[in-house]
Coordinates of C-alpha atoms in Angstrom, one line a residue:
X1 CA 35.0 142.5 46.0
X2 CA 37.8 141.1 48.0
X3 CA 41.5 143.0 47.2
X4 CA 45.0 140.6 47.6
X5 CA 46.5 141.6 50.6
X6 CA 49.6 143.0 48.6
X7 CA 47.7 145.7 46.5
X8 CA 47.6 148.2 49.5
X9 CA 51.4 147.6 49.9
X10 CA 52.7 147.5 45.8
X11 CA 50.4 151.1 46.1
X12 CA 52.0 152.1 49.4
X13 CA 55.5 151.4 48.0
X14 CA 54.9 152.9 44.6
X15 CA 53.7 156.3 46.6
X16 CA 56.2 156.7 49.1
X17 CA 59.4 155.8 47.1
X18 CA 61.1 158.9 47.9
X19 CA 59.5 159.5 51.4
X20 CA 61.3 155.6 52.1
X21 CA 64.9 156.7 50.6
X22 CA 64.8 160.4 52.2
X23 CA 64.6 158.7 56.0
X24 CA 67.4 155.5 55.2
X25 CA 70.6 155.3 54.5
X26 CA 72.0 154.7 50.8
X27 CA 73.2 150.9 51.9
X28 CA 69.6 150.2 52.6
X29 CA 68.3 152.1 49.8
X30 CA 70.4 150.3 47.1
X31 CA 68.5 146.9 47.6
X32 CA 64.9 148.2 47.8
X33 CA 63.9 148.1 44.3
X34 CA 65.1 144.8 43.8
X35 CA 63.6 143.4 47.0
X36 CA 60.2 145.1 46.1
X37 CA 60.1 143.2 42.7
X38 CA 60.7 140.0 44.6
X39 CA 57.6 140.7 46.7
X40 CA 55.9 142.0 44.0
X41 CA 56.2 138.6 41.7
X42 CA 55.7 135.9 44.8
X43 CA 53.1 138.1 47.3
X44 CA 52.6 137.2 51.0
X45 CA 53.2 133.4 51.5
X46 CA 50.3 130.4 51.6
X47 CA 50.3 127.0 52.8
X48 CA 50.5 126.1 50.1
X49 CA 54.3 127.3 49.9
X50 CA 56.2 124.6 51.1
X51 CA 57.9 126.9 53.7
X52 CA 54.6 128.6 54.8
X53 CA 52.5 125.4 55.1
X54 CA 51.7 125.4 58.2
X55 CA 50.8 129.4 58.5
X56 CA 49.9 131.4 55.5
X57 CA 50.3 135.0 56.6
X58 CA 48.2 136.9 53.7
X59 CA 45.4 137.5 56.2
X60 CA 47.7 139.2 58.8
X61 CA 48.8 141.8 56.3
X62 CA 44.9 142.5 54.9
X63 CA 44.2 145.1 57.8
X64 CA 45.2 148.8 57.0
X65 CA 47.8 149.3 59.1
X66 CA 49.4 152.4 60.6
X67 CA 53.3 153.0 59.1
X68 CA 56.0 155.8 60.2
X69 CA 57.1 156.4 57.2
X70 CA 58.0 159.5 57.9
X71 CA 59.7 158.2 61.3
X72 CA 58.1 161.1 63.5
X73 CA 59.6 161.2 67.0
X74 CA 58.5 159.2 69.6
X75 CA 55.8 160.8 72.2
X76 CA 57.6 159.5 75.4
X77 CA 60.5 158.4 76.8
X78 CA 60.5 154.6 76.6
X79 CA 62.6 154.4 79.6
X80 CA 60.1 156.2 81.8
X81 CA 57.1 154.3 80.2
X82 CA 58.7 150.8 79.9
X83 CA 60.1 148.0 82.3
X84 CA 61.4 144.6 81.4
X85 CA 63.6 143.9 83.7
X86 CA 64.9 140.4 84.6
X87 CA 65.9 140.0 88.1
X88 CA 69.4 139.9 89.0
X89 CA 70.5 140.2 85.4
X90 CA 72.6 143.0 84.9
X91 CA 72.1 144.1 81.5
X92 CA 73.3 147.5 79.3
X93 CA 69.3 148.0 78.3
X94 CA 67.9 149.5 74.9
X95 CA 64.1 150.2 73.3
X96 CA 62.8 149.6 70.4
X97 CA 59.7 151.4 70.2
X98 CA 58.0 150.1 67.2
X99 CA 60.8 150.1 64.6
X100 CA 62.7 153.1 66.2
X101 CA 66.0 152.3 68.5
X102 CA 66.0 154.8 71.7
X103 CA 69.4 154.5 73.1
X104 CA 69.8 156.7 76.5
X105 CA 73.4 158.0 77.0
X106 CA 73.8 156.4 80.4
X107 CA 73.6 153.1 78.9
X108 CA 75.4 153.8 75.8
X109 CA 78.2 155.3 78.0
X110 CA 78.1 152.0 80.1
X111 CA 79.0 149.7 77.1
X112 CA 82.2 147.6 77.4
X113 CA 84.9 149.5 75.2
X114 CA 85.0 149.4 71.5
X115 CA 80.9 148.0 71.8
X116 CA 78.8 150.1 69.3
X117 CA 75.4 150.2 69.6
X118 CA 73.5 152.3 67.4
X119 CA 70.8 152.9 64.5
X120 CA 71.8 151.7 61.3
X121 CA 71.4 155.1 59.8
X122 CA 74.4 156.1 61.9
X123 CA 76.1 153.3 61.6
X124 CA 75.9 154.1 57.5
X125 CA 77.4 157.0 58.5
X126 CA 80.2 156.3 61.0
X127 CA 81.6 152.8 60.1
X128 CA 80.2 152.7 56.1
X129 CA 82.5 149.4 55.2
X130 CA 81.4 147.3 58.1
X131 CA 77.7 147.6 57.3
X132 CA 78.3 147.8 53.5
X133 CA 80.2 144.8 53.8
X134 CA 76.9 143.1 55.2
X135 CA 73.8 144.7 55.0
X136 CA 71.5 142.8 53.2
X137 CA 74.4 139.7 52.9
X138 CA 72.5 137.4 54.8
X139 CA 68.8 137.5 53.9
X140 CA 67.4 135.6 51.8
X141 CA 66.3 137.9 49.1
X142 CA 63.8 134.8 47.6
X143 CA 61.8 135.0 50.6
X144 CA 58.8 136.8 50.5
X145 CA 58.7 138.4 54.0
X146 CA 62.7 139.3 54.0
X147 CA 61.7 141.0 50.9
X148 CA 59.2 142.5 51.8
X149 CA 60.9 143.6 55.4
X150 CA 64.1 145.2 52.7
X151 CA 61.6 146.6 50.9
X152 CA 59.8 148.7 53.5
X153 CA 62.8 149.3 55.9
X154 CA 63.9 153.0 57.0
X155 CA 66.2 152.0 59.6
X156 CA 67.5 149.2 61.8
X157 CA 69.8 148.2 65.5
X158 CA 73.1 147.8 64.6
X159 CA 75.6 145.9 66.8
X160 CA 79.4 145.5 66.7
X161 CA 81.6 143.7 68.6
X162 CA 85.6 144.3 67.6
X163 CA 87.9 141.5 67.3
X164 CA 89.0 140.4 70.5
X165 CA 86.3 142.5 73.0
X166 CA 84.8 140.2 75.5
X167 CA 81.2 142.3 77.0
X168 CA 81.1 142.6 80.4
X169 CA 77.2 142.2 80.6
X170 CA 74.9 141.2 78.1
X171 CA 73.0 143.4 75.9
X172 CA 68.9 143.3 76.5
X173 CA 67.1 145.0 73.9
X174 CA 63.4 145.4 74.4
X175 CA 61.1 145.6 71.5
X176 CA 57.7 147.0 72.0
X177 CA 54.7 147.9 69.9
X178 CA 52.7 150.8 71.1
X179 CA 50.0 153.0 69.6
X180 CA 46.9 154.6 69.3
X181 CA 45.7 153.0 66.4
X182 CA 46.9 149.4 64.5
X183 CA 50.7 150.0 63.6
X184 CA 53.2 147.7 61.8
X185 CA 56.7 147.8 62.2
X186 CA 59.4 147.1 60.5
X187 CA 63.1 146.0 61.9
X188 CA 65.8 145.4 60.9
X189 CA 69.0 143.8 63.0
X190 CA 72.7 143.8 61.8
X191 CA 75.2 142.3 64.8
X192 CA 79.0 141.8 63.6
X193 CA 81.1 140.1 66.0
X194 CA 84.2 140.2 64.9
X195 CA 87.1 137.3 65.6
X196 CA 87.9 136.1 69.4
X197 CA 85.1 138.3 70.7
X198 CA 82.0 137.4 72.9
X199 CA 78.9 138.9 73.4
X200 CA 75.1 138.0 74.3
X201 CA 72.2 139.6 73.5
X202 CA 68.5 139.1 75.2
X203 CA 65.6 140.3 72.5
X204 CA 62.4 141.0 74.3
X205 CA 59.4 141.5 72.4
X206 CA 56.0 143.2 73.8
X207 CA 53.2 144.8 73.0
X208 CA 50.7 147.2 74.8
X209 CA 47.0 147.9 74.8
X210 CA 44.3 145.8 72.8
X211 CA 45.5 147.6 69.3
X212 CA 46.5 145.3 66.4
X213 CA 49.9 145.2 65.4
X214 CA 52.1 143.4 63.3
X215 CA 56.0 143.7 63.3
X216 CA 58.3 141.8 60.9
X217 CA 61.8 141.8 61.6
X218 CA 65.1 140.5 59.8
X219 CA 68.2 139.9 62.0
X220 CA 71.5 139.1 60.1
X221 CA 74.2 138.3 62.4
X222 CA 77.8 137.2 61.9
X223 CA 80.1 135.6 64.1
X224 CA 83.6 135.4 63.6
X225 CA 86.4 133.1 63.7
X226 CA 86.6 131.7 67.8
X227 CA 83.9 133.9 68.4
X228 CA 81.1 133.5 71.1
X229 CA 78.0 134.5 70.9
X230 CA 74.5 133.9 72.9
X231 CA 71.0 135.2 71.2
X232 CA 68.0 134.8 73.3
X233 CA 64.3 135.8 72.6
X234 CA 61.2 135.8 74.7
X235 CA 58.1 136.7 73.7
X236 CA 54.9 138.0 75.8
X237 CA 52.6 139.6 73.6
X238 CA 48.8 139.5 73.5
X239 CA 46.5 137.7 70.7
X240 CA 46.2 140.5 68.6
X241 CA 50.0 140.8 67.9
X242 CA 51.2 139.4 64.6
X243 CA 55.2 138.3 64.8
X244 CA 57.0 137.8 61.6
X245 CA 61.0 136.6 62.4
X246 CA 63.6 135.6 59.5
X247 CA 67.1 135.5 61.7
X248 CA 69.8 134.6 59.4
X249 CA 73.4 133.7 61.5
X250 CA 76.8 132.5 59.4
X251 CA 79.6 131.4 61.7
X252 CA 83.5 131.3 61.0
X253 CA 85.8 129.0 61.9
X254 CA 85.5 127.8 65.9
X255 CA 83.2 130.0 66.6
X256 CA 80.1 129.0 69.2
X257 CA 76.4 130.2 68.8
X258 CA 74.1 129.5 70.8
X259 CA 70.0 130.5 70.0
X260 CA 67.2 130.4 72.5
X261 CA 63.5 131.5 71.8
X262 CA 60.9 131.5 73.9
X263 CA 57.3 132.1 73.7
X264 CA 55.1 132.5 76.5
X265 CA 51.8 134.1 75.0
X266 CA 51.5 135.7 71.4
X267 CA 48.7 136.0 68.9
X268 CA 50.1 135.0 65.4
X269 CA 54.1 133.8 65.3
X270 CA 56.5 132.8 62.6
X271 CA 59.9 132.4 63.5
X272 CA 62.6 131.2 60.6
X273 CA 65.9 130.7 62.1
X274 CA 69.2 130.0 59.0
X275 CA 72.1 129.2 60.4
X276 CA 75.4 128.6 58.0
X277 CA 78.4 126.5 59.8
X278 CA 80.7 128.5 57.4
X279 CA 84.0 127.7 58.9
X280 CA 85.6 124.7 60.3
X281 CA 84.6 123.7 64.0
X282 CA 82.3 125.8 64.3
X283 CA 79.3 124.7 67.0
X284 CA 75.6 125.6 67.3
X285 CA 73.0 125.0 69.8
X286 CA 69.4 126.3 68.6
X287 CA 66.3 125.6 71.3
X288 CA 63.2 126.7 72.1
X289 CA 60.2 126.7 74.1
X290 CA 56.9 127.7 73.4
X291 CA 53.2 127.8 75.8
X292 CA 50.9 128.1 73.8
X293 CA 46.7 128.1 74.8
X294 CA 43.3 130.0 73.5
X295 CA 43.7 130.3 69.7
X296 CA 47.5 131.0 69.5
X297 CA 49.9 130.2 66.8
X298 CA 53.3 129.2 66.9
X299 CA 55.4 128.1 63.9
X300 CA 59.5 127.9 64.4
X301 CA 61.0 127.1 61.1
X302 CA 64.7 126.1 61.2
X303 CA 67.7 125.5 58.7
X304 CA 71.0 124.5 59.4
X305 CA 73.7 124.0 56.8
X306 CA 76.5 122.1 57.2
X307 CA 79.2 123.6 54.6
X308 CA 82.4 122.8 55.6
X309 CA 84.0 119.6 57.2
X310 CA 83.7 119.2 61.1
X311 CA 81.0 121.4 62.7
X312 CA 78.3 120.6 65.1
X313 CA 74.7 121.4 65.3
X314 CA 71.9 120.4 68.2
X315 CA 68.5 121.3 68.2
X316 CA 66.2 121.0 70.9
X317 CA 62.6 122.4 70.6
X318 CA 59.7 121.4 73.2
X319 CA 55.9 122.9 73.0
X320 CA 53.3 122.8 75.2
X321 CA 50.1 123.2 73.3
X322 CA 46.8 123.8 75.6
X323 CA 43.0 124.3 74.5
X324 CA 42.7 125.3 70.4
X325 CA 45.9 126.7 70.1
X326 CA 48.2 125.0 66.9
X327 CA 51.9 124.9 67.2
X328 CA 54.2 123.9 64.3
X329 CA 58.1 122.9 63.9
X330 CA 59.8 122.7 60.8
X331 CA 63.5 121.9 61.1
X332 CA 65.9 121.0 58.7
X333 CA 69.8 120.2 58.8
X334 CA 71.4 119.9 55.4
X335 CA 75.0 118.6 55.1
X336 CA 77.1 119.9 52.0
X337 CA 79.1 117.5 49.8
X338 CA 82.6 117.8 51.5
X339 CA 81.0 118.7 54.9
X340 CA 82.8 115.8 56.3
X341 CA 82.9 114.6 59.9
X342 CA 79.6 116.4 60.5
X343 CA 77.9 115.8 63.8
X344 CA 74.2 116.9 64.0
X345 CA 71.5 116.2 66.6
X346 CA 67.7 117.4 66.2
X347 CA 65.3 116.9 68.7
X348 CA 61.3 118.2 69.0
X349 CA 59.2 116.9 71.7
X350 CA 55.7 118.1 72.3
X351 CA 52.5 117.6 74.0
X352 CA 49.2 118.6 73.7
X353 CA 46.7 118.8 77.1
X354 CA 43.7 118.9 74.9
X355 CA 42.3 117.3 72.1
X356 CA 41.2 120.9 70.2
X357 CA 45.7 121.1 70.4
X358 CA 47.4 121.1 67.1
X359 CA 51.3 120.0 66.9
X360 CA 52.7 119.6 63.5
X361 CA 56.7 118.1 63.5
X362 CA 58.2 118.0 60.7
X363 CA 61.8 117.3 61.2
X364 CA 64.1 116.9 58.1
X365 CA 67.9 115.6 56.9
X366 CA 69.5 116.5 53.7
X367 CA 72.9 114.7 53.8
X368 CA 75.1 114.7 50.8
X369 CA 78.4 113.8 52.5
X370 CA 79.2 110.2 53.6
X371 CA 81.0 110.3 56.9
X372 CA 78.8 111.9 59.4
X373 CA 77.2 111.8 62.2
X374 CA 73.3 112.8 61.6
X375 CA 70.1 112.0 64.0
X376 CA 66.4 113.9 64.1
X377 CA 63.4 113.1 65.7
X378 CA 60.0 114.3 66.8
X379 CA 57.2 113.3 69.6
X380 CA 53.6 114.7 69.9
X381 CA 51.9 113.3 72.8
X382 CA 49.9 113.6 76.3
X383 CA 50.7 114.3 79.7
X384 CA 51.4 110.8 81.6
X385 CA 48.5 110.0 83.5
X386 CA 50.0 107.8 85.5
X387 CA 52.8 110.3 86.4
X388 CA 50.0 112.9 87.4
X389 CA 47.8 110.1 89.3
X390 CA 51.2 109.5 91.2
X391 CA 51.9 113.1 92.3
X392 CA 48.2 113.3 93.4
X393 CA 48.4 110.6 95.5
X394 CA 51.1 112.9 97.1
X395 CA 48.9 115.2 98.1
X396 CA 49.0 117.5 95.4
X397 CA 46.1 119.3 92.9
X398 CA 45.6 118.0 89.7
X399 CA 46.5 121.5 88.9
X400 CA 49.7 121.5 90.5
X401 CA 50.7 117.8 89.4
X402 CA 50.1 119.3 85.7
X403 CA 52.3 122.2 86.2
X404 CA 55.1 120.2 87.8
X405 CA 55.1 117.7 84.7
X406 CA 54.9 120.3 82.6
X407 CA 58.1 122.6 84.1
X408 CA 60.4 119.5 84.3
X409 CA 59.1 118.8 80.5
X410 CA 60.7 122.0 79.2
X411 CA 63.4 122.7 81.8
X412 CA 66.0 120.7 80.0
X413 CA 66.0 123.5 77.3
X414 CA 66.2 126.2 79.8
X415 CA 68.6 124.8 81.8
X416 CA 70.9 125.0 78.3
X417 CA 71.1 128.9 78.9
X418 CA 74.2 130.6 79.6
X419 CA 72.9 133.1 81.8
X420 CA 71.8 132.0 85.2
X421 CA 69.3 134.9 85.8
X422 CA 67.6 134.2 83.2
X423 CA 67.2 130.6 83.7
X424 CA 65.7 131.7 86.4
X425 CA 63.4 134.0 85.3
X426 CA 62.4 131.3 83.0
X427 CA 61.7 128.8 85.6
X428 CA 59.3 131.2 86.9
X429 CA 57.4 132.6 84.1
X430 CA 56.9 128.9 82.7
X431 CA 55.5 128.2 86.6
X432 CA 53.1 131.4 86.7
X433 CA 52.0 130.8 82.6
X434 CA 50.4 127.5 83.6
X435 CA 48.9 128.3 86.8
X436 CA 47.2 131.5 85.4
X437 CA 49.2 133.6 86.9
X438 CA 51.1 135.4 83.7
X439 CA 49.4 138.3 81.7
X440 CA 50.9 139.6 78.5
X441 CA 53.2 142.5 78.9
X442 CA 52.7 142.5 82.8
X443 CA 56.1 144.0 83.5
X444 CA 55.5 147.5 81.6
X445 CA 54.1 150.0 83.9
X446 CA 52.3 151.6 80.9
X447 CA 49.9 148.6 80.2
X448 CA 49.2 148.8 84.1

């Protein structure tokens, strides 16, 4: 007899109450319960939620996997195991291994002044009215997987930025799933900049061995007034990862986000992206880029509200989609009555080098004010033969004319990065994913 996915976890949950609110703080304990009846009375998303249509995610939970509940202590040092390092990019680094932050001293010494990094358990502790004034804020306690993610969490990454603290170098925080047996984890983020500040942070995600693992992580992130902030992502995982993503970002007045994701190779992904234009003036840039080939699945779902009078969104999302893999792009931009003098720009272009390729585009406007300035649009197409007949004439493969095309198809988002060493660790990865050349997790000595 076949068992819903959710029975193991209502049973897990129902068991290990007090284990999951010995290990957390009392902020992240308060909203449990309430999140676990949420996930108890809608279950793991279908396609045939509106939201979910394009990746249903009950069948990535069904396996049994591993939890530390009781957040043992890691075997090794991630530092000594671990390398994702991005060439000239001087970064203050940080692990997380699984769903547990390691922080060495060194680097926590190096941060610019008035910088806290830390685990949310301390953060409880040490600054209790920043991250009770926001924990939990954010997230979208209708959706399934954010509760589900409140439900189950013991801990988190905190981040906080003071008003008026510019960072020095970026943050790069490296997430990687390691075990001997299938392990889920569950993250959770909380970044506060506060007003006039700027920061970036890079989010790395990996995954060693041929175990299965499944992480699912919430991010909540504000940004205050005249603030700057940069979030990048880049995946390399391998196809028996499952990634589960709900990033929810509200911005104050002036303030300037820009959101980059990348995914080079992955098993099963769904990224949601919210972004509230809370304050006047506020700008955001959201792209992304995504190589997809073999059976993987890719599905970036997007909101942005418009709330308040003059703000300004762009979106710019391109996928390549090779041999059976499906990709998907769901974005919406919904302007608020009295969001006035609103400029948004969406834009998904994609192709597919095979027949077997899936792209699904759905691009979306929800306007409800009268003076604006709105646009979307999607492509799904082909390489140009033509273009690729003229670059062999040239002298070059078909292999190489194909990988030309495809860099200068997604460079434009790249080359919208604020950080030059990692545009051009982009350029290369893109270059070395379609000439075979880039295996999952290559950069960590321990999957060597």
């Amino acid at each position: 007899m076949n068992v819903a996915p959710e029975k193991q976890y209502t049973d897990l949950y129902r068991e290990a109450r007090g284990l999951l609110a010995a290990h957390s703080p009392a902020v992240m304990d308060a909203v449990r319960d309430e999140a676990f009846a949420t996930f108890c009375a809608k279950g793991f998303p279908t396609t045939k939620d509106e939201a979910y249509k394009y990746t249903g995610l009950g069948p990535s939970f069904a396996p049994d996997y591993g939890l530390n509940l009781a957040r043992r202590p890691l075997a090794a040092d991630p530092y000594a195991a671990f390398r994702c390092d991005v060439p000239n990019l001087s970064t203050s680094l940080f692990f997380v291994v699984n769903d547990t932050l390691c922080a060495s001293p060194e680097h926590l010494a190096a941060l610019t002044p008035g910088v806290v990094l830390t685990s949310l358990a301390d953060a409880a502790v040490r600054f209790p009215d920043i991250v009770g004034r926001h924990y939990g804020r954010l997230a979208a306690q209708d959706d399934a997987l954010t509760a589900f993610n409140t439900a189950f969490a013991e801990d988190g990454v905190f981040l906080y930025v003071p008003d008026g603290v510019v960072m020095d170098k970026p943050l790069q925080l490296i997430n990687v799933m390691s075990a001997g047996a299938d392990m889920m984890a569950v993250r959770r983020l909380l970044v506060v900049i506060g007003d006039r500040a700027s920061a970036k942070l890079l989010v790395c995600d990996h995954a060693d061995g041929d175990k299965r693992y499944l992480s699912t992580q919430v991010a909540e992130i504000f940004v205050g007034r005249d603030a700057v902030f940069d979030y990048y992502e880049l995946e390399e995982t391998t196809p028996a990862n499952t990634r589960v993503a709900n990033t929810y970002i509200r911005q104050a007045a002036g303030s300037n986000v820009l959101a980059n994701g990348v995914t080079l190779t992955c098993g099963t992904t769904r990224n949601h992206l919210s972004v509230e234009l809370a304050g006047e003036g506020a700008e955001t840039m959201l792209g992304g880029i995504a190589t997809l080939d073999a059976r993987q699945h890719l599905d970036n779902n997007t909101l942005i509200t418009h709330r308040v009078p003059r703000c300004t969104s762009r979106e710019l999302f391109k996928y390549v989609v090779d041999d059976e893999a499906v990709g998907a792009f769901a974005g919406k931009v919904r302007v608020e009555p009295g969001a006035q003098k609103s400029v948004s720009q969406q834009t998904n272009k994609n192709i597919c080098l095979t027949r077997a390729a899936r792209m699904y585009a759905q691009p979306q406007l929800e306007i409800y004010a009268d003076d604006v300035q709105c646009s979307h649009g999607a492509t799904v197409g082909q390489l140009d033969e033509a273009a690729v007949f003229y670059m062999r004439q040239r002298g070059l493969s078909h292999k190489e004319a194909v990988t030309l095309l495809i860099n200068a198809f997604v460079n434009e988002v790249i080359d919208h990065l604020r950080m030059d060493a990692l545009k051009e660790r982009l350029h290369l990865l893109v270059e070395k994913r379609f000439r075979g050349e880039l295996g999952a997790c290559r950069t960590c000595r321990k999957c060597k």
